[in-house]
PDB file of C-alpha atoms in Angstrom:
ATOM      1  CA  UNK A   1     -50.949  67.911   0.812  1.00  0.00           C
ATOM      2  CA  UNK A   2     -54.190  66.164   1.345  1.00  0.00           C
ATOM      3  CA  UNK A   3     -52.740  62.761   0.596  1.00  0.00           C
ATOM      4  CA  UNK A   4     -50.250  63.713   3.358  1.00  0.00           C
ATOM      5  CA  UNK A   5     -53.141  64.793   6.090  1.00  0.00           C
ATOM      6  CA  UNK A   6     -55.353  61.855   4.988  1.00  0.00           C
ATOM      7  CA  UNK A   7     -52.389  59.537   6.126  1.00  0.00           C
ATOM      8  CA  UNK A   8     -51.374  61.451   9.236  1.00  0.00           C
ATOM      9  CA  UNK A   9     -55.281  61.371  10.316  1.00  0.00           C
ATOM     10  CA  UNK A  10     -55.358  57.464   9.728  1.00  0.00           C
ATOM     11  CA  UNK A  11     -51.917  57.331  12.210  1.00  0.00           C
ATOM     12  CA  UNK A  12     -53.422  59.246  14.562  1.00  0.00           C
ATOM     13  CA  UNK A  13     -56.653  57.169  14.573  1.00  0.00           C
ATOM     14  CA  UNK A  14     -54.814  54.055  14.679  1.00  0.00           C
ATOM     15  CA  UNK A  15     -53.166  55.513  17.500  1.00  0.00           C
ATOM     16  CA  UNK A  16     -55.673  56.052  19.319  1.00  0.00           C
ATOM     17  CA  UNK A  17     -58.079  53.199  18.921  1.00  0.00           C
ATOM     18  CA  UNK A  18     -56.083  51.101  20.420  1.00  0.00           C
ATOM     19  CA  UNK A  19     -55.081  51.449  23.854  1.00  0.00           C
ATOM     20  CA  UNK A  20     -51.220  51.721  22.316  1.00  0.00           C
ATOM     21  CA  UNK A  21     -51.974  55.752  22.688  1.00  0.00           C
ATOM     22  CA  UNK A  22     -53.222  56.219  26.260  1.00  0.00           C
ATOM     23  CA  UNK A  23     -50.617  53.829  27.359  1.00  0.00           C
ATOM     24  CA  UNK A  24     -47.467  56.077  26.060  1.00  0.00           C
ATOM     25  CA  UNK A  25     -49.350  59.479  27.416  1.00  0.00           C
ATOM     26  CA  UNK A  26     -49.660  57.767  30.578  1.00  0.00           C
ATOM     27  CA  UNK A  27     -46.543  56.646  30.723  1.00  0.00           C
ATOM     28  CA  UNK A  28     -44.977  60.165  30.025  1.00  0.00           C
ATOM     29  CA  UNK A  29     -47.218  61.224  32.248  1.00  0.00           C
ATOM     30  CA  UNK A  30     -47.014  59.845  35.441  1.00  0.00           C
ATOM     31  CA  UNK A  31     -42.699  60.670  35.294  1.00  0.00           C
ATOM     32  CA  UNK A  32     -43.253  64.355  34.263  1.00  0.00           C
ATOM     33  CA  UNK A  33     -45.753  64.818  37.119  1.00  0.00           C
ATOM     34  CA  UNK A  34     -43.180  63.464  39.658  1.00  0.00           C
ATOM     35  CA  UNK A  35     -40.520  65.517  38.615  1.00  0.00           C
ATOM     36  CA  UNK A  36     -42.848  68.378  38.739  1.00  0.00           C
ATOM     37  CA  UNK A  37     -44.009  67.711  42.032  1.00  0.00           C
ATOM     38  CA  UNK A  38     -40.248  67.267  43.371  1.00  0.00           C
ATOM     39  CA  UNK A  39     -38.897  70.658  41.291  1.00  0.00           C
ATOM     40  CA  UNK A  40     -42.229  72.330  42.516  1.00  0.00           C
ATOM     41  CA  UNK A  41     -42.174  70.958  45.846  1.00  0.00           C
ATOM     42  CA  UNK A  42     -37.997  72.104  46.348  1.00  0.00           C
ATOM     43  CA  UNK A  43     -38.770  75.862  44.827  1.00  0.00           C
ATOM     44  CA  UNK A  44     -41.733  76.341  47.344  1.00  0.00           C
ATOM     45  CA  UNK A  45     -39.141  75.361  50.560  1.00  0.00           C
ATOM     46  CA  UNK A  46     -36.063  77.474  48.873  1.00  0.00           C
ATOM     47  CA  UNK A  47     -38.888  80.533  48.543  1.00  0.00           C
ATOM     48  CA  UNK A  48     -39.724  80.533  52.024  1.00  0.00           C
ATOM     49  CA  UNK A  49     -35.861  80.508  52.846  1.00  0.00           C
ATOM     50  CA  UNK A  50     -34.913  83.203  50.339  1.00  0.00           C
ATOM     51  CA  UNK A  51     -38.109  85.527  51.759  1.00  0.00           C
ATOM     52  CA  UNK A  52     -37.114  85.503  55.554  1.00  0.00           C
ATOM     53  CA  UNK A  53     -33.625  86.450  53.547  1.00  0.00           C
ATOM     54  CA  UNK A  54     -35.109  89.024  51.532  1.00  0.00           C
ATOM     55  CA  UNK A  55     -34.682  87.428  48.262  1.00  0.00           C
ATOM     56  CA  UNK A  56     -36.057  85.576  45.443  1.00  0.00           C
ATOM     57  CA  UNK A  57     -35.525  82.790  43.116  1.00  0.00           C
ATOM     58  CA  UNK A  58     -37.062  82.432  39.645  1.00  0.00           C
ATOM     59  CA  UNK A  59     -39.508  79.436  39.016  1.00  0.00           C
ATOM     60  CA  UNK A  60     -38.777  79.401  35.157  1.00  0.00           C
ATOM     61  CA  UNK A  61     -35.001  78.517  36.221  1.00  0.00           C
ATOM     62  CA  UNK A  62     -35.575  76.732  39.008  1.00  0.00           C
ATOM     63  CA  UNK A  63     -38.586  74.795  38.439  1.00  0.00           C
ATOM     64  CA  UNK A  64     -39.776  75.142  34.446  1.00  0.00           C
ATOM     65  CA  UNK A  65     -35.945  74.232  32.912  1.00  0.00           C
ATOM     66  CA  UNK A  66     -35.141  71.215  35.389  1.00  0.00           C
ATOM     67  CA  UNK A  67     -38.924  69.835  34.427  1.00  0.00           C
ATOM     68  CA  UNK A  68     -38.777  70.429  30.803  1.00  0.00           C
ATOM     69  CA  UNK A  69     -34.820  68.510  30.875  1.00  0.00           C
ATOM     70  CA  UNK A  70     -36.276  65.746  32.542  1.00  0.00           C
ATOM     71  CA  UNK A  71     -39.119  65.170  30.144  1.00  0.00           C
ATOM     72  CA  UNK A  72     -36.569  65.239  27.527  1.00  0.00           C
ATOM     73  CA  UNK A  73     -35.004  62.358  29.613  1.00  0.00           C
ATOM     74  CA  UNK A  74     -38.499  60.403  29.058  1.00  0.00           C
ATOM     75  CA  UNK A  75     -38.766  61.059  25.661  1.00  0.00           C
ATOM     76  CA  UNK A  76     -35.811  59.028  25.417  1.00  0.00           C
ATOM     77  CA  UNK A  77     -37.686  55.706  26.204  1.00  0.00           C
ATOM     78  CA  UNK A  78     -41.186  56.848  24.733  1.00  0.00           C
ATOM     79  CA  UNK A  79     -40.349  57.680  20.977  1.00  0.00           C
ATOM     80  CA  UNK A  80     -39.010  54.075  19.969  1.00  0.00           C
ATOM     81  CA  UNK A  81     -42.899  52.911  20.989  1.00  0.00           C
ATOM     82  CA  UNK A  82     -44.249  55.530  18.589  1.00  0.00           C
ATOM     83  CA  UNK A  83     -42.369  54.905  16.297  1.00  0.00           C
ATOM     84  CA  UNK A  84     -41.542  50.687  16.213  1.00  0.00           C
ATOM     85  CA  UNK A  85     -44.750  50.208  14.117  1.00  0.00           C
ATOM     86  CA  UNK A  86     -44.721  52.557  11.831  1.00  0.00           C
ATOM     87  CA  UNK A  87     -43.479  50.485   9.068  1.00  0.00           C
ATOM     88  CA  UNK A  88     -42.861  47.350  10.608  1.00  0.00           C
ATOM     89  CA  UNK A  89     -46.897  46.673  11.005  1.00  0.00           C
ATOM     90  CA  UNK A  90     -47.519  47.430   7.613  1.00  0.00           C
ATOM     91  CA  UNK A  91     -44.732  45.588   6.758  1.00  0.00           C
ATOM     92  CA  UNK A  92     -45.943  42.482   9.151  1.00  0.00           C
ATOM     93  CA  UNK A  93     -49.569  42.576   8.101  1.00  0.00           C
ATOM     94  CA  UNK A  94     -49.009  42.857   4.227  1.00  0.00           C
ATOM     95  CA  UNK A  95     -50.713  46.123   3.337  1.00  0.00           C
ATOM     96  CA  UNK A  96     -47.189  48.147   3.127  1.00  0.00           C
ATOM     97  CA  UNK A  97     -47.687  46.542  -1.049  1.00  0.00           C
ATOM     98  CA  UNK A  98     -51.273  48.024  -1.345  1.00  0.00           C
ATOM     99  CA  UNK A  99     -49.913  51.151   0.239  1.00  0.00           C
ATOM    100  CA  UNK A 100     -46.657  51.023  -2.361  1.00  0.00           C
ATOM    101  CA  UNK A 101     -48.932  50.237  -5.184  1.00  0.00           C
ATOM    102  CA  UNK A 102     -51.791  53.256  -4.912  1.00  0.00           C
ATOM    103  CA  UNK A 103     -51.383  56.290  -6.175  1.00  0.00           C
ATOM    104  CA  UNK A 104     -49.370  58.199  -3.503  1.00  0.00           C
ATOM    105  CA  UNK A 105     -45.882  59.062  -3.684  1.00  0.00           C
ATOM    106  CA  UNK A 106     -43.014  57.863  -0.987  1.00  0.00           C
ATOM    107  CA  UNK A 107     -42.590  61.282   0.476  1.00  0.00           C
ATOM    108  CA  UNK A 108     -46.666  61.923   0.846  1.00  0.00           C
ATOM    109  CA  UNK A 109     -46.536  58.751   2.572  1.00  0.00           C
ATOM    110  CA  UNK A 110     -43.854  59.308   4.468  1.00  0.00           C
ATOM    111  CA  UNK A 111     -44.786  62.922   5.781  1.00  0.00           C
ATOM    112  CA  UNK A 112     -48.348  61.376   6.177  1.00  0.00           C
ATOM    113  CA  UNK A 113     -46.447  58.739   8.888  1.00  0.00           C
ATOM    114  CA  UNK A 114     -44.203  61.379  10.087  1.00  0.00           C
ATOM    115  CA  UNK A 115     -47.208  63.912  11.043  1.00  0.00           C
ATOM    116  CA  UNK A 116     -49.156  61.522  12.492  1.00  0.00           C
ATOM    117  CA  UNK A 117     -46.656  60.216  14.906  1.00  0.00           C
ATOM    118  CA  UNK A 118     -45.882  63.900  15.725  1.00  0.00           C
ATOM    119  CA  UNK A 119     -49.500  64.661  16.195  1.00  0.00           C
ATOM    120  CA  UNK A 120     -49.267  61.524  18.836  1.00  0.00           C
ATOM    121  CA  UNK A 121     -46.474  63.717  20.131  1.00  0.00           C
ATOM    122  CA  UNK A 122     -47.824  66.660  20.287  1.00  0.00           C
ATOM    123  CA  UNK A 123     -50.814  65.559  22.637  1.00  0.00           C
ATOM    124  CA  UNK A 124     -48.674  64.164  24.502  1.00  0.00           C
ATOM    125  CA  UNK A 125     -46.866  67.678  25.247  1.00  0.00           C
ATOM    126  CA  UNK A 126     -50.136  69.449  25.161  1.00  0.00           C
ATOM    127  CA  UNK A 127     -51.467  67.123  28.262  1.00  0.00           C
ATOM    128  CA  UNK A 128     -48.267  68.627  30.346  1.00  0.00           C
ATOM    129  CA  UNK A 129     -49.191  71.780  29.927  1.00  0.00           C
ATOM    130  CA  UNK A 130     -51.967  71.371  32.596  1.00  0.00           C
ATOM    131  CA  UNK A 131     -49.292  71.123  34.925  1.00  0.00           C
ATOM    132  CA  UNK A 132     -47.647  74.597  33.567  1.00  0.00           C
ATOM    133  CA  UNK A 133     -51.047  75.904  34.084  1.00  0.00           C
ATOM    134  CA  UNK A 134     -50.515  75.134  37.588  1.00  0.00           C
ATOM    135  CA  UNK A 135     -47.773  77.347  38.311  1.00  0.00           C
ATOM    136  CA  UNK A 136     -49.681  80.524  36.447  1.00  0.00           C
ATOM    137  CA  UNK A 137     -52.822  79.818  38.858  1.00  0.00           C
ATOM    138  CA  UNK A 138     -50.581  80.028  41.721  1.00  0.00           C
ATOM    139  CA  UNK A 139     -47.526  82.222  40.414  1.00  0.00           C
ATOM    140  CA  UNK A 140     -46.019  84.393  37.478  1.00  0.00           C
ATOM    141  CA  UNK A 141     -43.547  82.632  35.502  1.00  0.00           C
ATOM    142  CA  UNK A 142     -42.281  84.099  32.098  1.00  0.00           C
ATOM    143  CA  UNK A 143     -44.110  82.743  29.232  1.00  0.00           C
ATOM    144  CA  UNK A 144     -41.383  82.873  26.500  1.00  0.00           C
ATOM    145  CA  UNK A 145     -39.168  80.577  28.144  1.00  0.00           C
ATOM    146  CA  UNK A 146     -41.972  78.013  28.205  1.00  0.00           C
ATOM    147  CA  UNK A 147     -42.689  78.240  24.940  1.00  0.00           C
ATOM    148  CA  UNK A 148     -38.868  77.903  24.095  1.00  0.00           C
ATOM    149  CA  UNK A 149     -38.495  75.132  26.035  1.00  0.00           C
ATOM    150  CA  UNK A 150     -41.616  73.666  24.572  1.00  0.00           C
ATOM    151  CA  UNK A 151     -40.349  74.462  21.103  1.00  0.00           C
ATOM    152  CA  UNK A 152     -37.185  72.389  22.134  1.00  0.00           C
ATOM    153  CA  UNK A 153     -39.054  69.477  22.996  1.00  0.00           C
ATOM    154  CA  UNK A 154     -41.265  69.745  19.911  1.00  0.00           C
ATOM    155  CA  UNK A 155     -37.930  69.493  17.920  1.00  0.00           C
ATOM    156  CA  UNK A 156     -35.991  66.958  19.973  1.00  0.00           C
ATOM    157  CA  UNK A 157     -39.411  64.843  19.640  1.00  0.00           C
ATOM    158  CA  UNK A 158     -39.334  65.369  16.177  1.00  0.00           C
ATOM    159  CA  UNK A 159     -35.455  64.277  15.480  1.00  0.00           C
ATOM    160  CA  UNK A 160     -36.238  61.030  16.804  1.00  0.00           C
ATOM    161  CA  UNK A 161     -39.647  60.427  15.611  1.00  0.00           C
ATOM    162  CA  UNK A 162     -37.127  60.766  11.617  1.00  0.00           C
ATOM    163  CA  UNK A 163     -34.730  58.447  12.740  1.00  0.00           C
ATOM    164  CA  UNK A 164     -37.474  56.238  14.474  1.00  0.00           C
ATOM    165  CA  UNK A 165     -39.578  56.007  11.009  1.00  0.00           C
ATOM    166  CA  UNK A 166     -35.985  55.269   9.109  1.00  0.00           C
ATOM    167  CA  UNK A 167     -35.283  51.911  11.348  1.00  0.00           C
ATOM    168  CA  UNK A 168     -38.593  51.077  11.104  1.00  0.00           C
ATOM    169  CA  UNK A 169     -38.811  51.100   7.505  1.00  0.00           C
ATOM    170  CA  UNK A 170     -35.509  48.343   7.527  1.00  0.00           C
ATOM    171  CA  UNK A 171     -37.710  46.148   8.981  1.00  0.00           C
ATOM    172  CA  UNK A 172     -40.995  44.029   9.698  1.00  0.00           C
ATOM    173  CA  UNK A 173     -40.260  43.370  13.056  1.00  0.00           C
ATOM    174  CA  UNK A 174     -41.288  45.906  16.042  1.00  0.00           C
ATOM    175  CA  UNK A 175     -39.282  44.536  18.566  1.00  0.00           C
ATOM    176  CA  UNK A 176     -36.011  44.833  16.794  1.00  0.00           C
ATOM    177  CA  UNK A 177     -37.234  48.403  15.150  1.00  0.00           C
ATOM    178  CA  UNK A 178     -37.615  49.487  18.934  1.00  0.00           C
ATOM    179  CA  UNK A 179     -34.616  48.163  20.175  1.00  0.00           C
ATOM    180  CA  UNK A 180     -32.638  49.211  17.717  1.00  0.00           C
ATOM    181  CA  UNK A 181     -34.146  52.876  17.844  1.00  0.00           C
ATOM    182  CA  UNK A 182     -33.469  53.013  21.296  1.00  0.00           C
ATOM    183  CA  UNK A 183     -29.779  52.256  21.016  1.00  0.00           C
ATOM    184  CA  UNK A 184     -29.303  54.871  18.123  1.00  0.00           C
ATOM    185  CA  UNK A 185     -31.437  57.207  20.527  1.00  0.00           C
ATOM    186  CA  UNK A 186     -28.750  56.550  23.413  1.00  0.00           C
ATOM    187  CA  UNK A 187     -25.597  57.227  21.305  1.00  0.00           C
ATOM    188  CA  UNK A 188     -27.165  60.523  20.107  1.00  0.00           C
ATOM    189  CA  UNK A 189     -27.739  61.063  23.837  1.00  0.00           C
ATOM    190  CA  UNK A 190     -24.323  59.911  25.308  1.00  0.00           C
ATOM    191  CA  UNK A 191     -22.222  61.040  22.412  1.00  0.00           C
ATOM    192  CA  UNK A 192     -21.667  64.379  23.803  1.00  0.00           C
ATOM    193  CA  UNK A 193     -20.030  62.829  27.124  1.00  0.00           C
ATOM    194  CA  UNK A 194     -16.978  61.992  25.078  1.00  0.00           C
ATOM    195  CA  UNK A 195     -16.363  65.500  23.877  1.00  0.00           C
ATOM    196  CA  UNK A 196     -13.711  66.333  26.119  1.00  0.00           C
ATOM    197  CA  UNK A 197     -11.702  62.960  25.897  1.00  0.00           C
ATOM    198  CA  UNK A 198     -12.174  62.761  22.032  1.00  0.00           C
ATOM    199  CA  UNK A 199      -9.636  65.218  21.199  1.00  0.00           C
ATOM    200  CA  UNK A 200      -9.088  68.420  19.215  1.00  0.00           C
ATOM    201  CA  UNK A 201     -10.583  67.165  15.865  1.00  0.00           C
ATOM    202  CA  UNK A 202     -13.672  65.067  17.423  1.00  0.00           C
ATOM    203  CA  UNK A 203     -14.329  66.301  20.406  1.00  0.00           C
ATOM    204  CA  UNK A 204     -16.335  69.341  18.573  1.00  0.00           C
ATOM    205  CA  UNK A 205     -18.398  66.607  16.061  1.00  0.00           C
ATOM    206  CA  UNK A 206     -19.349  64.348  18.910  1.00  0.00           C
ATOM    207  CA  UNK A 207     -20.342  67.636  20.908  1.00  0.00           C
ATOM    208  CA  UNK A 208     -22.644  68.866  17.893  1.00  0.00           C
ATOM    209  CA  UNK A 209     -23.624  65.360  16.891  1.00  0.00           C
ATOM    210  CA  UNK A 210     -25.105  65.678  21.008  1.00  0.00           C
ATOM    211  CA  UNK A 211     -28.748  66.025  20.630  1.00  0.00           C
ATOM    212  CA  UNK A 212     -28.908  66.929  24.259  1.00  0.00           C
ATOM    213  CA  UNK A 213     -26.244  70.189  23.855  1.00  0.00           C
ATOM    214  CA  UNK A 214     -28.750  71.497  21.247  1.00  0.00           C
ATOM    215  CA  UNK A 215     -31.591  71.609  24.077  1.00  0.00           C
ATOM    216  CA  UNK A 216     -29.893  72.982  26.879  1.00  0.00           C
ATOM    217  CA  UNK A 217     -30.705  76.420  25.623  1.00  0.00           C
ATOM    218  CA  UNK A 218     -34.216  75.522  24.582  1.00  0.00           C
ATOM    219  CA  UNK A 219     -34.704  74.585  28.088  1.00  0.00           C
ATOM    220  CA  UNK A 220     -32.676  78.277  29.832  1.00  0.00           C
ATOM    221  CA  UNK A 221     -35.585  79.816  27.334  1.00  0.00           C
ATOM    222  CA  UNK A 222     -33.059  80.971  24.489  1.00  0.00           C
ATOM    223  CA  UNK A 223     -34.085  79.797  21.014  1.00  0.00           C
ATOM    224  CA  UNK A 224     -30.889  80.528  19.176  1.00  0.00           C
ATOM    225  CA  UNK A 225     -31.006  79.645  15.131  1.00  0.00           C
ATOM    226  CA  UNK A 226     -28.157  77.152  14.695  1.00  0.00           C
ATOM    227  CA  UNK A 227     -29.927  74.915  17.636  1.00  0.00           C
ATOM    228  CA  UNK A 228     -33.322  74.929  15.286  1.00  0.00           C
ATOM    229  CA  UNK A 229     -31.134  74.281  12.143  1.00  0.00           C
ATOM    230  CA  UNK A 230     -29.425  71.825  13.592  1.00  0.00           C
ATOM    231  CA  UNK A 231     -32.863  69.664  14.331  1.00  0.00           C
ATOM    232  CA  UNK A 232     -34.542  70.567  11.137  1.00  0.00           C
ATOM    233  CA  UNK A 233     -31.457  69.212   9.596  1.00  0.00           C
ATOM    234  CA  UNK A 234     -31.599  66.057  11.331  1.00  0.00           C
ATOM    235  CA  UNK A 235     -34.952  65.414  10.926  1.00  0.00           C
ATOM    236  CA  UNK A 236     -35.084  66.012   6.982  1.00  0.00           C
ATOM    237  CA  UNK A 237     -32.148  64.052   6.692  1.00  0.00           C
ATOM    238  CA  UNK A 238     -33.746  61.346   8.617  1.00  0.00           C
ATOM    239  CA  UNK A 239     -36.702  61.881   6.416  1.00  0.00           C
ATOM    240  CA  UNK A 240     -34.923  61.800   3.294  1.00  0.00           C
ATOM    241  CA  UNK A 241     -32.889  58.678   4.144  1.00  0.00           C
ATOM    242  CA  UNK A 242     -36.267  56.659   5.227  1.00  0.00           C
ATOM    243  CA  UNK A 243     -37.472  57.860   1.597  1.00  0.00           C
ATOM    244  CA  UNK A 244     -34.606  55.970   0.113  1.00  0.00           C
ATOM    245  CA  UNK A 245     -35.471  53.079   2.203  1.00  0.00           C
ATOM    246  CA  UNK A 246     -38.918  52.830   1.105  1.00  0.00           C
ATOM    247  CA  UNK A 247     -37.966  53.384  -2.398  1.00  0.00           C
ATOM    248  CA  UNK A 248     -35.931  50.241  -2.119  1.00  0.00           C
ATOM    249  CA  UNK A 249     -38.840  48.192  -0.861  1.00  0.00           C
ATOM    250  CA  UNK A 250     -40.905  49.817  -3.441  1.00  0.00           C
ATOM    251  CA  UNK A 251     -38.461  48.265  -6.107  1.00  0.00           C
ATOM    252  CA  UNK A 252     -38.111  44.999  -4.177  1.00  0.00           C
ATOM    253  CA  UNK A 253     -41.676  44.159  -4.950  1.00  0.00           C
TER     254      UNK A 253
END
């Protein structure tokens, strides 16, 4: 375990001494606040219509869920720039051999590049949550839902962040590791729109192959247990397969 922190610490630092890290928050950012200003900006005109009516709408469904799907719109484009140079840099600079050759095993490594990337993640999430603060300052939303829908993105983030480190690991290139990762990101995405069209037998894989069906009810606040199997499945099976792809550069020389 402390090969496997010592790693994710020396992502996370190369993440952020470069200006590669405050680039990507930015850039998730600046999106999430305009889709928070819009949602925000559309409850507070609905309110004032639904009080001279005598009723009320609820900001966690109204402006919370419609935010939280968005960002997991963004994360879309954002993840293959986490993940791109991952392997591919070591790869490109030469020190993925010293790093084959010490003492650590494949899977410290790899959970030591996973971790790190999520960390990158993870502050990336934790900067949004100044605009959730927002609405508590000025209103009472429900705090489970939040954190449900948080827990969601945590676990969407951390599907692709698997598959990211597996493409990256094929090769020494970061432009083709990102543009590859994106398209693989885009099927998982899109995959689900064919569910009705595919027919009896598919249409049910393609609609639980969707990564996007499995956070809808992250984002309505419901964390159901075959939604969080379903990621933590994907992402140890990502894991596992970029294990056998290191292995085989390990053997490679």
């Amino acid at each position: 375990m402390r090969n496997v922190l010592a790693i994710a610490q020396k992502e996370l630092r190369s993440y952020f001494s470069s200006p590669m890290a405050y680039v990507i928050i930015g850039f998730f950012l600046l999106p999430f606040g305009v889709f928070f200003y819009l949602y925000l900006q559309a409850f507070v005109q609905q309110s004032l219509q639904m009080a001279q009516a005598g009723g009320s709408i609820n900001i966690n469904q109204q402006v919370i869920r419609y935010v939280l799907q968005n960002a997991s719109v963004i994360i879309l484009f954002i993840m293959p720039m986490i993940t791109m140079r991952t392997y591919s840099e070591e790869k490109r600079s030469g020190t993925i051999e010293l790093l084959l050759t010490s003492p650590i095993s494949d899977v410290e490594i790899i959970l030591g590049k996973f971790f790190g990337a999520l960390g990158l993640y993870g502050a990336m999430l934790a900067v949004t949550l100044c605009y959730m603060a927002i609405l508590f300052v000025y209103g009472s939303p429900e705090w489970r839902p939040l954190v449900a829908g948080y827990l969601g993105l945590l676990l969407m983030g951390g599907t692709f962040l698997s598959i990211g480190l597996l493409i990256s690991s094929t090769t020494s290139n970061q432009i083709v590791a990102g543009v590859v990762t994106f398209v693989v990101f885009l099927l998982l995405w899109i995959i689900g729109w064919f569910a009705d069209s595919a027919g009896p037998t598919l249409g049910p894989i393609t609609s639980y192959l969707s990564i996007t069906e499995h956070f809808d009810d992250f984002s309505k606040g419901i964390i159901d247990t075959k939604h969080v199997i379903y990621y933590l499945s994907f992402i140890t099976f990502g894991l596992f397969l970029t294990a056998k792809s290191v292995d085989t550069e390990r053997w490679r020389g």
